[in-house]
Short mmCIF file of C-alpha atoms and ligand atoms in Angstrom, two decimals:
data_model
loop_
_atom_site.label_atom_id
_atom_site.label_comp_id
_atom_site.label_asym_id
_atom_site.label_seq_id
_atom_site.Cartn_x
_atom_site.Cartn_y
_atom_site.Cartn_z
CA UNK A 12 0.00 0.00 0.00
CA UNK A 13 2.92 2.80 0.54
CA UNK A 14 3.80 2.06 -3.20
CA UNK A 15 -0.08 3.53 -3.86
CA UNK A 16 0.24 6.28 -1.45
CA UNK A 17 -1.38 5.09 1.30
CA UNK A 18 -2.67 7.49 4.46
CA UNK A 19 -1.40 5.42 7.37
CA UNK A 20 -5.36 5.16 8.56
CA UNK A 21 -6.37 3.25 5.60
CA UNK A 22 -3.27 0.96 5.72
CA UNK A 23 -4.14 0.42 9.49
CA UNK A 24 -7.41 -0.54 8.72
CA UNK A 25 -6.36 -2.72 6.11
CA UNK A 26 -3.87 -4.88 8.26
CA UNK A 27 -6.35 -4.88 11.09
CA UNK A 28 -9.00 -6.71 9.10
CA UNK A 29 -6.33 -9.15 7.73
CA UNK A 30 -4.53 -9.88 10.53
CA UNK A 31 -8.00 -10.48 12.21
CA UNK A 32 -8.95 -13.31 8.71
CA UNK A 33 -5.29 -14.74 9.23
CA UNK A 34 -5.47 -15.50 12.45
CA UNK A 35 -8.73 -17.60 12.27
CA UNK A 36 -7.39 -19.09 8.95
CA UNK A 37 -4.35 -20.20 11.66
CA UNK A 38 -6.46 -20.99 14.60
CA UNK A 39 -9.72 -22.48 13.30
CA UNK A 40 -8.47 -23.26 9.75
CA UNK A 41 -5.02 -25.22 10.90
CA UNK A 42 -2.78 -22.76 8.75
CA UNK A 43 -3.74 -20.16 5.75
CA UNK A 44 -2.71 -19.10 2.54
CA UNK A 45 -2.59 -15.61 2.32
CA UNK A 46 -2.09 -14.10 -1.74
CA UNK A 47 -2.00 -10.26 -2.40
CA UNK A 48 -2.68 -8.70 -5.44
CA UNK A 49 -2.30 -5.02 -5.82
CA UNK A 50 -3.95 -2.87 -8.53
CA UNK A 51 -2.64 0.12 -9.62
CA UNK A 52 -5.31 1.66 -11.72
CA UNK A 53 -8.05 1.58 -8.50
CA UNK A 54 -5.39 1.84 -6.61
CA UNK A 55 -6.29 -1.30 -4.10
CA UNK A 56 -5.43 -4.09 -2.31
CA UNK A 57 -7.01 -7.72 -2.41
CA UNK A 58 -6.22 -10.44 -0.50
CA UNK A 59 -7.77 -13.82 0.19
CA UNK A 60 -6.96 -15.39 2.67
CA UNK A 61 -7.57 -19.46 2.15
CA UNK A 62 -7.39 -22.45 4.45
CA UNK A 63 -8.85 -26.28 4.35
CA UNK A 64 -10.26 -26.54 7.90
CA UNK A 65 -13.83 -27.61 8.88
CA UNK A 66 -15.66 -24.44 7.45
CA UNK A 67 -17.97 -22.06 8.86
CA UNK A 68 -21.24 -23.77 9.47
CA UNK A 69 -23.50 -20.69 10.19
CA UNK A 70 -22.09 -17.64 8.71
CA UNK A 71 -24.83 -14.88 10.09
CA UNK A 72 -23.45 -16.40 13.39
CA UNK A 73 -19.99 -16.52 13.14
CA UNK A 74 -20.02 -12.59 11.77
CA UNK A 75 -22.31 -11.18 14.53
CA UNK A 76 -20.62 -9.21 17.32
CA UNK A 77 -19.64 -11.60 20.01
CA UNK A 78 -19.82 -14.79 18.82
CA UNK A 79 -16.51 -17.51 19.09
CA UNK A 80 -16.75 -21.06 19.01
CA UNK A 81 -13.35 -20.41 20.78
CA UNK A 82 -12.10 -18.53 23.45
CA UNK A 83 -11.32 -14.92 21.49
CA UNK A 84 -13.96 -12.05 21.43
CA UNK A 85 -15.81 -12.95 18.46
CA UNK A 86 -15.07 -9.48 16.78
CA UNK A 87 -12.71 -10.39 14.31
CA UNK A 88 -14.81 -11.82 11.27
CA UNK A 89 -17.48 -8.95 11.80
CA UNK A 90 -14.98 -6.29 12.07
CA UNK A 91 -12.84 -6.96 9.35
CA UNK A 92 -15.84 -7.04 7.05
CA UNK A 93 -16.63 -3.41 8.90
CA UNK A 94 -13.09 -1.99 8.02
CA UNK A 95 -12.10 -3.47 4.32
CA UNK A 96 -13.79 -1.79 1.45
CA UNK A 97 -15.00 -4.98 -0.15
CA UNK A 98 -15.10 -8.44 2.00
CA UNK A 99 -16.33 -12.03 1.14
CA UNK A 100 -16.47 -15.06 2.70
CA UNK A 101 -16.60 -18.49 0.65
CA UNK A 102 -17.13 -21.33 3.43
CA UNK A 103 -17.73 -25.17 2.70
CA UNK A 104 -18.03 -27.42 5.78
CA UNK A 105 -15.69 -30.36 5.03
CA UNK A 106 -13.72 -28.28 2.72
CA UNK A 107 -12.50 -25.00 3.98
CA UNK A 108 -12.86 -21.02 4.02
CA UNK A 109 -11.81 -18.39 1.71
CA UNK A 110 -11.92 -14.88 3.12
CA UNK A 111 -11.18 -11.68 -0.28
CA UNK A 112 -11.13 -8.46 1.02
CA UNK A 113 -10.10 -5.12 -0.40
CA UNK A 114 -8.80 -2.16 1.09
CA UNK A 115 -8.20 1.20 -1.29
CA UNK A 116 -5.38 3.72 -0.56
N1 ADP B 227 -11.24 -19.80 8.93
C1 ADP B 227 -12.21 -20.25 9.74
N2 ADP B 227 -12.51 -21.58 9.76
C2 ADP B 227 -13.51 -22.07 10.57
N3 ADP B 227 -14.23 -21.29 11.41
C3 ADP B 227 -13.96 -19.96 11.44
C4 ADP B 227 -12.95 -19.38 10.62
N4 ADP B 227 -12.93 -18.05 10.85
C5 ADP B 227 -13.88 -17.81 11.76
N5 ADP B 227 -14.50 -18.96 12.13
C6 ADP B 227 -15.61 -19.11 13.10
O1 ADP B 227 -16.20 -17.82 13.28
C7 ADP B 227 -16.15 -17.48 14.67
C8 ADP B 227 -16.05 -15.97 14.84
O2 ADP B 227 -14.77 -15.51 14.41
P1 ADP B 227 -14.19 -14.18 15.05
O3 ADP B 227 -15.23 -13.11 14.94
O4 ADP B 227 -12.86 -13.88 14.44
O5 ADP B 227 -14.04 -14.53 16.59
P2 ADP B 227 -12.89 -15.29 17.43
O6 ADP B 227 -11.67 -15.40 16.56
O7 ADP B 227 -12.68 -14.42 18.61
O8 ADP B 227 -13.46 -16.64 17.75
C9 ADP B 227 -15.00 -18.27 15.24
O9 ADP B 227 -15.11 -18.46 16.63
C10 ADP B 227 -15.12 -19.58 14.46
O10 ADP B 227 -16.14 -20.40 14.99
MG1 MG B 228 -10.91 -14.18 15.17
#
């Protein structure tokens, strides 16, 4: 993102909401991958965020405020989709969970 000018709010936001998706990809997904692609002409940032863990059974549940099937605060899925600029979630139980989100400089 400094390469497309970034203000250092927008970057923060950015790396908030992905550091949020990795971690469940590490916790609840046994290990992530994590690509980046980065478009000059809109001048954003995607990145999905993939693992092959058990899924997401109820999504409307897992993104509400205060929800964790763990022990964490349950904010992390429903805030990152607050802070990126575009946000996804592709879940399969029994085959894994993709997480795209965007953040623009
Ligand atoms: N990659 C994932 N694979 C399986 N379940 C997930 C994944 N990411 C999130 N979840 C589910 O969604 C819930 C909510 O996630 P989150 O809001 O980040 O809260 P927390 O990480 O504190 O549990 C998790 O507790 C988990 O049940
Ligand atoms: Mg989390």
């Amino acid at each position: 993102m400094d390469a497309l000018g970034a203000k250092v709010i927008r970057k923060t936001r950015l790396v908030t909401a992905v550091s949020e998706i990795f971690r469940n990809g590490l916790i609840y997904g046994g290990g992530a991958l994590v690509l980046i692609h980065c478009h000059n002409a809109t001048r954003t940032v995607w990145i999905d965020c993939c693992d092959d863990g058990p899924g997401i059974e109820d999504m409307a549940l897992a993104l509400s405020d205060g929800y964790t099937s763990g022990s964490g605060l349950g904010r992390g899925l429903g805030g990152a989709k607050r802070l990126a600029d575009a946000f996804e979630v592709l879940s399969e139980p029994g085959i894994g969970t993709q997480v795209r989100l965007a953040g623009r400089a």
